Coordinates of C-alpha atoms in Angstrom, one line a residue:
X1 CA 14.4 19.0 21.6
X2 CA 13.8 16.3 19.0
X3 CA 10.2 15.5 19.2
X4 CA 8.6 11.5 18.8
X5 CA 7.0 11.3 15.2
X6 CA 3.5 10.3 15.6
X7 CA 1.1 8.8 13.7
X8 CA -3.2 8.5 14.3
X9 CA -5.7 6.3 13.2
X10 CA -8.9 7.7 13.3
X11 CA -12.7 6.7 11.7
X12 CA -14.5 9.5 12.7
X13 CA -14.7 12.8 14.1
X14 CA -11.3 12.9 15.8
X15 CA -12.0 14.6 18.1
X16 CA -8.8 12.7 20.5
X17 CA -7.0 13.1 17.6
X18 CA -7.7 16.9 17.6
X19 CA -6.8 16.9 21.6
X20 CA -3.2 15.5 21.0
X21 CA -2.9 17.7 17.8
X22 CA -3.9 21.1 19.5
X23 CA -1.5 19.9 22.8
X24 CA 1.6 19.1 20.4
X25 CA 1.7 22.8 19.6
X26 CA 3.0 23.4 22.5
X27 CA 7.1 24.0 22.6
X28 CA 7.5 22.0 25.2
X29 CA 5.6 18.9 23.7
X30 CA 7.9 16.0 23.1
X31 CA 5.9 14.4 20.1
X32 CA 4.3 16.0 16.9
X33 CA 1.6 14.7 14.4
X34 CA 3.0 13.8 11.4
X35 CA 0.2 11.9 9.5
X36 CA -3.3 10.6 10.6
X37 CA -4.9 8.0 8.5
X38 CA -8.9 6.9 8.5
X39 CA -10.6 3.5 7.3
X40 CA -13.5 5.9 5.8
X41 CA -12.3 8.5 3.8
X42 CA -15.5 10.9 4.9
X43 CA -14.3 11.0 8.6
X44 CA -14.8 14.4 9.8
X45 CA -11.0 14.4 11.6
X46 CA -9.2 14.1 8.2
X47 CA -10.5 18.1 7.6
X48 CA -9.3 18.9 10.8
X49 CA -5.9 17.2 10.2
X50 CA -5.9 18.9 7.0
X51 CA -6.5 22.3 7.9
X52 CA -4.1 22.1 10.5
X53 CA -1.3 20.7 8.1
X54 CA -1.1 17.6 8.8
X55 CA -0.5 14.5 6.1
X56 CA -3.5 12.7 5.8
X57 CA -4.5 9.2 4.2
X58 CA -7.6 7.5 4.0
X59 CA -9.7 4.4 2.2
X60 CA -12.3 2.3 2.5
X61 CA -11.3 -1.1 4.3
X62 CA -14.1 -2.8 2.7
X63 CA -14.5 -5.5 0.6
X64 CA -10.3 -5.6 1.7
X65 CA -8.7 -8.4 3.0
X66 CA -7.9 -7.6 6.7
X67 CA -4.0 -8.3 6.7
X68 CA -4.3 -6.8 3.3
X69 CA -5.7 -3.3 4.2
X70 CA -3.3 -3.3 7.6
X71 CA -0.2 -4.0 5.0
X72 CA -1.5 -0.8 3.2
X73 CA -1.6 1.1 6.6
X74 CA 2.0 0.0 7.7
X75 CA 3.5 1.1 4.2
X76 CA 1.8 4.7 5.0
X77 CA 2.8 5.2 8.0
X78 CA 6.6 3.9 7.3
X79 CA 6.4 6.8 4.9
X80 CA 5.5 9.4 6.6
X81 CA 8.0 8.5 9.2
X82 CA 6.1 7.3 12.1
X83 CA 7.4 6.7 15.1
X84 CA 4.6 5.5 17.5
X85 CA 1.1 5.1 16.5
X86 CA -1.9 6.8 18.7
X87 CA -5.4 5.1 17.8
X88 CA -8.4 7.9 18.7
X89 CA -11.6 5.8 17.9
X90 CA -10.2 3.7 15.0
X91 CA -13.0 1.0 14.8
X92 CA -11.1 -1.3 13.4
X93 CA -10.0 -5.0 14.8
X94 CA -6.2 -5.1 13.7
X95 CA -4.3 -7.9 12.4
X96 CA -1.7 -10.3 14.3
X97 CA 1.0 -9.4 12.1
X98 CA -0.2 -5.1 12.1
X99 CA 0.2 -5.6 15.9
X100 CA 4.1 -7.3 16.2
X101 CA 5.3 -4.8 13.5
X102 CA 4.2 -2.1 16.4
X103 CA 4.5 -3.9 19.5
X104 CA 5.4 -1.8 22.2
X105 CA 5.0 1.4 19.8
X106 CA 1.4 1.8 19.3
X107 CA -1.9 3.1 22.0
X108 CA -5.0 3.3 22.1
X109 CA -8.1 5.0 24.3
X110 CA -10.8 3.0 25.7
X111 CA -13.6 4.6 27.4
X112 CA -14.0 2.6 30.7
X113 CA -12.0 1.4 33.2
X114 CA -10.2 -1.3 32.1
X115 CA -10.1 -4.3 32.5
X116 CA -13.7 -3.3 33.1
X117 CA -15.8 -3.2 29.6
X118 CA -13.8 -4.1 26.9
X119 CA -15.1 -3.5 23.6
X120 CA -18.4 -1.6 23.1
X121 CA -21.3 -0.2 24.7
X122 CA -18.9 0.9 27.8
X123 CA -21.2 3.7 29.3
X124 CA -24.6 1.5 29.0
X125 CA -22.4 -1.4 30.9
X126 CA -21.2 0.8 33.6
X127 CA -24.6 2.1 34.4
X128 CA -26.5 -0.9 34.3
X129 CA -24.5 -2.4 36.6
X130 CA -25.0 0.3 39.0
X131 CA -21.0 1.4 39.1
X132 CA -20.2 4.9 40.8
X133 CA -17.7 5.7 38.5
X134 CA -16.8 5.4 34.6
X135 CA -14.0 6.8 33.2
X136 CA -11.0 6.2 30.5
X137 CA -8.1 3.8 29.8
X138 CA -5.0 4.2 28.0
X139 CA -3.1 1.4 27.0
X140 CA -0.7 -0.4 24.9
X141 CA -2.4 -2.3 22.0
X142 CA -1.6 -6.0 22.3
X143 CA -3.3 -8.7 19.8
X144 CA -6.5 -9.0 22.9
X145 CA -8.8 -6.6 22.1
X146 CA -8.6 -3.9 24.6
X147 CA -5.9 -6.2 26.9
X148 CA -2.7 -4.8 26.9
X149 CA -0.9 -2.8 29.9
X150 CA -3.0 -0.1 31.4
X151 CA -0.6 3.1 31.1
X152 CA -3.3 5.9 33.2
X153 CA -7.0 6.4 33.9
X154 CA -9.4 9.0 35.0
X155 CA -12.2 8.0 36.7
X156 CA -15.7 10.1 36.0
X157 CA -18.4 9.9 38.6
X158 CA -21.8 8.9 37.5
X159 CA -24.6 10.8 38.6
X160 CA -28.0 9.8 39.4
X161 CA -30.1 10.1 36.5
X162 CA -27.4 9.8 33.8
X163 CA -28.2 8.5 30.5
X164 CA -25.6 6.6 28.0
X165 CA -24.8 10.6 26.1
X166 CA -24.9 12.3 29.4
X167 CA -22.0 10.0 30.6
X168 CA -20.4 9.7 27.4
X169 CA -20.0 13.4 27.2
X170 CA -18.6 14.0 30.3
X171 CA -16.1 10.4 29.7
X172 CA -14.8 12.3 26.5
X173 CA -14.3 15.5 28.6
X174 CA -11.7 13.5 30.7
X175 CA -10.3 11.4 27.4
X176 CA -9.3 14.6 26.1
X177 CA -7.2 15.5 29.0
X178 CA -5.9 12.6 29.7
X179 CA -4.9 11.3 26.1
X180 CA -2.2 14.3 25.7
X181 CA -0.5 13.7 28.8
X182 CA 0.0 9.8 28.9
X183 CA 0.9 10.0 24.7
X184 CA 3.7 12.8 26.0
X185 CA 4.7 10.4 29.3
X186 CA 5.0 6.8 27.0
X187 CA 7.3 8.7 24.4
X188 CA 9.4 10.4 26.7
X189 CA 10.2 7.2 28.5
X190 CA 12.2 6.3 25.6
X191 CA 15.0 8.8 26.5
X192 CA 14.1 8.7 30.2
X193 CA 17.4 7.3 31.8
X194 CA 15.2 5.0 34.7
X195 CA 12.7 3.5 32.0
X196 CA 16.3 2.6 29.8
X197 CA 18.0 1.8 33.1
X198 CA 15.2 -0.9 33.8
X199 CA 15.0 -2.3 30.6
X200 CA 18.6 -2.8 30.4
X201 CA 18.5 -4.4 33.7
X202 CA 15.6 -6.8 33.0
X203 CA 17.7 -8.3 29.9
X204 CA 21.4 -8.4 31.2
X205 CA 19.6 -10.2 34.7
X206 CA 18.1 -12.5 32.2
X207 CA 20.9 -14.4 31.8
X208 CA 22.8 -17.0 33.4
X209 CA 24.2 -16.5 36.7
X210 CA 24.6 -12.3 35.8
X211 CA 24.9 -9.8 38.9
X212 CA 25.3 -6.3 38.8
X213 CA 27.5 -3.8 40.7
X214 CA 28.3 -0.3 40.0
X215 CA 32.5 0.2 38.2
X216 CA 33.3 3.7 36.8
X217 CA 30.6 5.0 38.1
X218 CA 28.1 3.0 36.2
X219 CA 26.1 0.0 37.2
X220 CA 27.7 -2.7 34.8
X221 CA 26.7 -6.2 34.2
X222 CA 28.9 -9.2 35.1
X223 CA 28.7 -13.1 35.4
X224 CA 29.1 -14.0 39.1
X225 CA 32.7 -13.6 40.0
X226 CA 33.7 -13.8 36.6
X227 CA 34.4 -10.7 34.0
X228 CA 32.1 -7.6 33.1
X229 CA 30.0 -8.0 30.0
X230 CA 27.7 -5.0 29.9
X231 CA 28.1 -1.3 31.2
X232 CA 25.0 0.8 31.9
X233 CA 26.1 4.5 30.9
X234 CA 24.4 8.1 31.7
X235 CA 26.4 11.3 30.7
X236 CA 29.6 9.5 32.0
X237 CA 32.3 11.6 31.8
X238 CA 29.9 14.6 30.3
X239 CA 29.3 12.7 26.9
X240 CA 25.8 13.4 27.1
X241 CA 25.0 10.0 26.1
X242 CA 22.5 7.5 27.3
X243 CA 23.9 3.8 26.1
X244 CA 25.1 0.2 27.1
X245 CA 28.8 -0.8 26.3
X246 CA 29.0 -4.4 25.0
X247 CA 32.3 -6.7 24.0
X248 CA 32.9 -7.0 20.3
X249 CA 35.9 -8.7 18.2
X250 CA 38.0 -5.5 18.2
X251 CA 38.8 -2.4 16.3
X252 CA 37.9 -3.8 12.9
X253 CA 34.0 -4.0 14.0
X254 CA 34.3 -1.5 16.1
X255 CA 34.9 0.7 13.0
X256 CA 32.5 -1.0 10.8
X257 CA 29.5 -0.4 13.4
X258 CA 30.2 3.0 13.6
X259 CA 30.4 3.4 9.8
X260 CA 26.9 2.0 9.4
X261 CA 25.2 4.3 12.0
X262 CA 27.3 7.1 13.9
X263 CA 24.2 8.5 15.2
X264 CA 23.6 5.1 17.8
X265 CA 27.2 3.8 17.6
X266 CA 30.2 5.0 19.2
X267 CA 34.0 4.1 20.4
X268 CA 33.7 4.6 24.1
X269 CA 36.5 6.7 26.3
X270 CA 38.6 4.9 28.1
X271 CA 37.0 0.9 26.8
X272 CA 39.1 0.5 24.2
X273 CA 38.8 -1.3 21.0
X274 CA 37.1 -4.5 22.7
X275 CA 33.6 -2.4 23.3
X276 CA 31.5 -0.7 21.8
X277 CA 28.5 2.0 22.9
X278 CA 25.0 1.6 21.6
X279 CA 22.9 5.0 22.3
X280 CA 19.4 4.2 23.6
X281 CA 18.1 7.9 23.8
X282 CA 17.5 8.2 20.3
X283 CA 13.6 6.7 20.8
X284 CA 13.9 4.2 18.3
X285 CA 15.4 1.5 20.4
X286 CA 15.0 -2.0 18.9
X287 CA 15.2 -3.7 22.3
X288 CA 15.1 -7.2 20.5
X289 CA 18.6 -6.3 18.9
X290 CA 19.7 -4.8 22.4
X291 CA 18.5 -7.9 24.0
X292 CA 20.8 -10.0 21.3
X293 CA 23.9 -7.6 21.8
X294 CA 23.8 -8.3 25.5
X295 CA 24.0 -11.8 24.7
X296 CA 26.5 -12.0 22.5
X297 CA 28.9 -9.9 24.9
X298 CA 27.3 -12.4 27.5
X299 CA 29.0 -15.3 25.8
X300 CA 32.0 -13.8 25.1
X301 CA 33.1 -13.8 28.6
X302 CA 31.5 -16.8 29.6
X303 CA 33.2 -20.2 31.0
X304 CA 33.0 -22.5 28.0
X305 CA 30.9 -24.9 30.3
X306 CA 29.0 -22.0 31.1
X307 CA 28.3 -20.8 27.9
X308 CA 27.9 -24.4 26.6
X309 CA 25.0 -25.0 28.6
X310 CA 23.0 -22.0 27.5
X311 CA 23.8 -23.1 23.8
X312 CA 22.6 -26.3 24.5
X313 CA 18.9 -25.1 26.2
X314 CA 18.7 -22.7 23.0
X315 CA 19.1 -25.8 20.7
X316 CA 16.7 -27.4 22.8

């Protein structure tokens, strides 16, 4: 099994980071830690990474430029190979630009239940305004502080009498567990046939007048009544592959596609020289360039009235 290369941002005592460490040494984990990296080089969880062999990076954002440091951040984790990125109490605000480069690739763990709390002083929040339960959030980091798509959350009951570190104690208990599994569910996803399925679907529907039907045994994309631009394909004749066929020119870039990167392009059986596969269970999917490929092939079967309208509300 090839295991998601994963990066974490701490500032202090890591001790999340230590809970998705200590649960990728199981076999059947499908991520590893491969760097974490700290805004204070004196954070406790840099030891931790280090004894337990993992690359570590640190320095002090101060004084730094905020786009500045976060260009210095990228650059390390780029070299060290990252994959996704896991903050465990990074208390840092990132940049815009930080954010887009990861979009989609990077989580964090909040402890409350969000969209409840966002931001600081969770436990004090929760308890002053008498809830029954606290608890933790995982979700994918969008430029909002604390706003993007809730992926799981335990709730933790508050007990009469409980102070801020009495709840917070009990809050990390749960972050610990929780944290491992939904980092090990949001990687997976990327070679999980449904999640691929849907996201295929959501883009090939996108466009003008598309329906889909199932043809050798695959559900396949198609302009209403008109030709097949798009073929959604799982293991199809035992190839083991996850992918989408889309049109090209012919053999020539056919060829020169599959020169650049064998790994994620392929000639598929029985397509011809006119299509070309695209693996999407390598977890790295750029779904932008998916997104683009599916258009092109769109427009390649289109009616030319068809295809000039959409040309013309692009221009527009």
């Amino acid at each position: 099994m090839t295991k998601a290369k994963i990066a974490v941002l701490i500032s202090g005592a890591g001790t999340n980071m230590a809970a998705l460490l200590y649960a990728a040494k199981a076999a059947d984990c499908p991520y590893e830690l491969v760097f974490v990296g700290s805004n204070d080089p004196d954070a406790p969880g840099l030891t931790i990474a280090e004894a337990e062999g993992i690359a570590t990076w640190s320095l002090s954002h101060k004084g730094m430029n905020r786009d500045a440091f976060d260009a210095l951040v990228d650059e390390q984790l780029h070299a060290a190979g990252a994959e996704f990125v896991a903050l465990a109490g990074y208390m840092r605000i990132l940049s815009d630009d930080f954010v887009a480069r990861w979009a989609g690739k990077m989580i964090n763990i909040h402890p409350s239940l969000l969209p409840l709390y966002k931001g600081l002083n969770t436990h004090s929040q929760a308890i002053e305004a008498g809830d029954k339960f606290g608890g933790c959030s995982v979700h994918i980091v969008t430029s909002g502080v604390d706003e993007g798509p809730v992926l799981a959350q335990t709730r933790v009951a508050i007990l009469p009498g409980d102070t801020v570190e009495t709840l917070a104690r009990r809050v990390q208990f749960a972050e610990h567990q929780l944290y491992p599994a939904t980092l090990a569910a949001f990687v997976s996803r990327e070679r999980s046939p449904d999640y691929l399925r849907g996201r295929v679907r959501e883009l090939a529907m996108a466009l003008p007048e598309a329906d889909e039907v199932v043809s050798h045994g695959m559900p396949c994309f198609g302009i209403v009544k008109g030709k097949k631009f798009a073929y959604f394909t799982e293991d199809h004749h035992g190839d083991g592959k996850i992918a989408i066929l889309v049109k090209i020119s012919g053999g020539d870039e056919q060829a020169a596609l599959i020169e650049l990167d064998e790994d994620r392009y392929y000639r598929p059986a029985y397509f011809g020289d006119g299509w070309v596969g695209i693996r999407l269970d390598l977890g790295d999917t750029d779904w932008d360039a998916i997104g683009e490929w599916l258009r092109k092939s769109w427009l390649s079967v289109a009616p030319k009235k068809l295809a000039g309208l959409m040309g013309a509300a692009e221009e527009f």
